[in-house]
Amino acid sequence: MLIASLWSVLLIGYWFLATSGEKKLFPPPSKAWEGFKDLYNEGLVVHIASSLGLCLQATLLSVVFSLAIAYLSPVPVFKPIAKALSRMRYLPLTGITFYLAMVVSDARTMQVWVLVVFMSLYFITSLLGVINDISQEEIDHARSLRCSRWEVLWEVVIKGRMDYVLDVLRQNLAITWMFLVTVESILVAAGGLGVLIKNSDKFMNHGRIVALQIVILLVGLGIDWFLNFLRKSLFRYSTIGN
Amino acid sequence: MGTYYTEGPILSAENLGVKYGDKEIIKNINFQELDVLRPGRVQGQIIAFVGRSGRGKSTLFRCMAGLQQPNEGRVLIPDLKQEPVAGKGYPLKEVQEGDVGFVDQKYTLFRHKTIEQALHFAMRKEPLSDEEKEAKINQYLIDWGLEEVRNQYPNELSGGQRQRTAILEQVLHSALYIIMDEPFSGLDVGNVQSVQNAFQLISQTHELNTIIFSTHDIDMAVNLADSIYVIGYPTLEDGNLEPIGTIVKHYDLKAEGLAWKDQMSQDHYDLVEGIKAVMMGS
Ligand SMILES: Nc1ncnc2c1ncn2[C@@H]1O[C@H](COP(=O)(O)OP(=O)(O)O)[C@@H](O)[C@H]1O
Ligand SMILES: [Mg+2]
């Protein structure tokens, strides 16, 4: 923790120094701060809330969908479906967007669905990994206590790996968060951080862009921290990572 | 001292064989253990399997626990749901998963259940009231030295505590047979002693209680067991070993008057040397 804060101070110091010259690619902290104040006055908080809302909505939908698929994957009939869906993550999203566009017209709904499709494919992949890693011993242990197939699924796969689901969520959220902002700036709806980026982009306002990047990074890190905290406080036995 | 007589079979393997793909791991495994009665005593049996690693002990155990379907042959245990036949014991049936308690080498437990929750889960199908279960669990937790850690999860326990919990789960699940794969590996002296005590406790609580374990420690096997099987590779006619595990030798310590002794005698030590020699050559 101490070491980390030391590095942060050094980095910010370097930013001050490196941008104090005449001509520069990167705006100085003062500009970024001004950009930040601008953004704040334009309702940054509302935009963040809008992005978080979108994130939450898409996450919930895709988690429900992915869990259903992943939990069914040990059943032989469903295995190929789960595998096939997991492979779909190599599909280009433009294609998906194109077809989605034919079904939904409203930009917000569109954003949600693009994200749901995208996230689900990644979730399914990670969840299948988690389920595959369950050892034969764990399954046999349950069987030796006369657990039926469904009890094995419930006790070992579902309850026994609940903390992993939260961790998968956390890990995938990094890429989702990045993607979300991009989606917001491509499929422009009323608000969101992506819209702010796009607008700043148009006016070549460097200070604002840097400020926004920092805000997006911090919010992302905040979500990450929160999910990790949630996992550790809900599941005392969880020792994934640290 | 050593007087006993036998009744019907309590465990029998008939021509057991397991393959993984084309590779035969064990084959031709045949043995039968009879119910042993000692006048005036309750005496379950302790059966040891020894052998060098990779000879198929764990594979055999999984078959005996009904966790793995053998490719050939079958494992039979008494069917307690039927009426015993005088002088012959219970009719036999093929073993099924859950009939036999199984504690694997890593003492696997439910990672998301505390000791207490795990023990309740193990007893979930017992026809007892909640209070009776609670009382039974409390007593066992005290007897097995797990009282203080009852609310801890497996990852918060020591190896010995985890192992005792794993054994206790099977005891409370009312399995008469408990198979333990290498129960002594990786334990310190104190824990080895407490597992030995658990063995005695289990085998003296019910006539049919049977403990089956594997070990690399031949002294331990001779000290604890009343029947010892050596699993190894049989010698072919040309003098080479055939790389498929089977029973290469059986020692009945009861018949040799070596079972149920408090002290190891010279005869015991000679037996240890004998077993080691057989193991090395298989
Ligand atoms: N699931 C499996 N698939 C293929 N081979 C296996 C499997 N399990 C065990 N084996 C092989 O079976 C042999 C016997 O293993 P095991 O029963 O664990 O022996 P032991 O317990 O005596 O050390 C080993 O050669 C091992 O590699
Ligand atoms: Mg083994």
Tab-separated table of C-alpha atoms in Angstrom, chain A residues 135-149 151-152 154-164 234-240, chain B residues 62 66-68 97-102 104 106 108-114 118 121-122 124-125 151-156 166 169-170 173-174:
chain	number	residue	atom	x	y	z
A	135	SER	CA	-11.761	-31.625	-9.045
A	136	GLN	CA	-12.989	-35.184	-9.270
A	137	GLU	CA	-12.304	-35.462	-5.525
A	138	GLU	CA	-14.823	-32.745	-4.734
A	139	ILE	CA	-17.474	-34.465	-6.788
A	140	ASP	CA	-16.627	-37.879	-5.323
A	141	HIS	CA	-16.731	-36.476	-1.820
A	142	ALA	CA	-20.294	-35.316	-2.386
A	143	ARG	CA	-21.212	-38.621	-3.993
A	144	SER	CA	-19.802	-40.546	-1.035
A	145	LEU	CA	-22.327	-38.657	1.112
A	146	ARG	CA	-25.101	-39.902	-1.143
A	147	CYS	CA	-25.614	-36.683	-3.074
A	148	SER	CA	-27.748	-37.108	-6.171
A	149	ARG	CA	-26.593	-35.537	-9.442
A	151	GLU	CA	-27.318	-32.176	-5.201
A	152	VAL	CA	-23.790	-32.339	-6.597
A	154	TRP	CA	-26.263	-27.483	-6.233
A	155	GLU	CA	-23.708	-28.090	-3.481
A	156	VAL	CA	-20.427	-28.386	-5.340
A	157	VAL	CA	-20.927	-26.464	-8.571
A	158	ILE	CA	-23.350	-23.722	-7.578
A	159	LYS	CA	-22.940	-23.067	-3.861
A	160	GLY	CA	-19.376	-24.291	-3.728
A	161	ARG	CA	-18.248	-21.874	-6.443
A	162	MET	CA	-20.360	-18.805	-5.716
A	163	ASP	CA	-17.292	-16.772	-4.803
A	164	TYR	CA	-15.652	-17.677	-8.113
A	234	LEU	CA	-19.733	-12.583	1.747
A	235	PHE	CA	-17.522	-15.655	1.511
A	236	ARG	CA	-15.099	-15.957	4.380
A	237	TYR	CA	-13.633	-19.134	2.929
A	238	SER	CA	-12.799	-17.518	-0.384
A	239	THR	CA	-9.077	-17.457	-0.986
A	240	ILE	CA	-8.837	-16.783	-4.713
B	62	ARG	CA	-12.663	-45.928	-5.828
B	66	GLY	CA	-18.757	-47.519	-5.660
B	67	LEU	CA	-17.427	-44.243	-7.037
B	68	GLN	CA	-16.017	-45.895	-10.112
B	97	GLU	CA	-21.886	-44.890	-4.229
B	98	GLY	CA	-22.757	-43.713	-0.740
B	99	ASP	CA	-22.904	-47.238	0.714
B	100	VAL	CA	-19.324	-46.985	1.779
B	101	GLY	CA	-17.608	-44.033	3.388
B	102	PHE	CA	-14.675	-42.687	1.440
B	104	ASP	CA	-9.544	-39.398	-0.115
B	106	LYS	CA	-6.502	-34.864	0.320
B	108	THR	CA	-11.617	-33.208	0.562
B	109	LEU	CA	-14.502	-31.373	2.221
B	110	PHE	CA	-17.148	-28.921	1.063
B	111	ARG	CA	-15.178	-25.693	0.821
B	112	HIS	CA	-18.231	-23.578	1.604
B	113	LYS	CA	-19.406	-25.395	4.732
B	114	THR	CA	-18.110	-24.996	8.262
B	118	ALA	CA	-20.769	-30.233	6.992
B	121	PHE	CA	-25.234	-32.153	5.929
B	122	ALA	CA	-23.727	-35.625	6.352
B	124	ARG	CA	-29.330	-34.971	6.505
B	125	LYS	CA	-30.833	-38.348	5.638
B	151	ASN	CA	-17.481	-22.791	13.014
B	152	GLN	CA	-14.432	-22.777	10.808
B	153	TYR	CA	-14.203	-23.504	7.107
B	154	PRO	CA	-11.878	-26.176	5.689
B	155	ASN	CA	-9.329	-23.595	4.560
B	156	GLU	CA	-9.082	-22.412	8.159
B	166	ALA	CA	-13.626	-35.898	6.702
B	169	GLU	CA	-18.558	-36.927	8.123
B	170	GLN	CA	-18.500	-40.524	6.970
B	173	HIS	CA	-23.335	-40.584	7.521
B	174	SER	CA	-23.633	-44.004	9.144
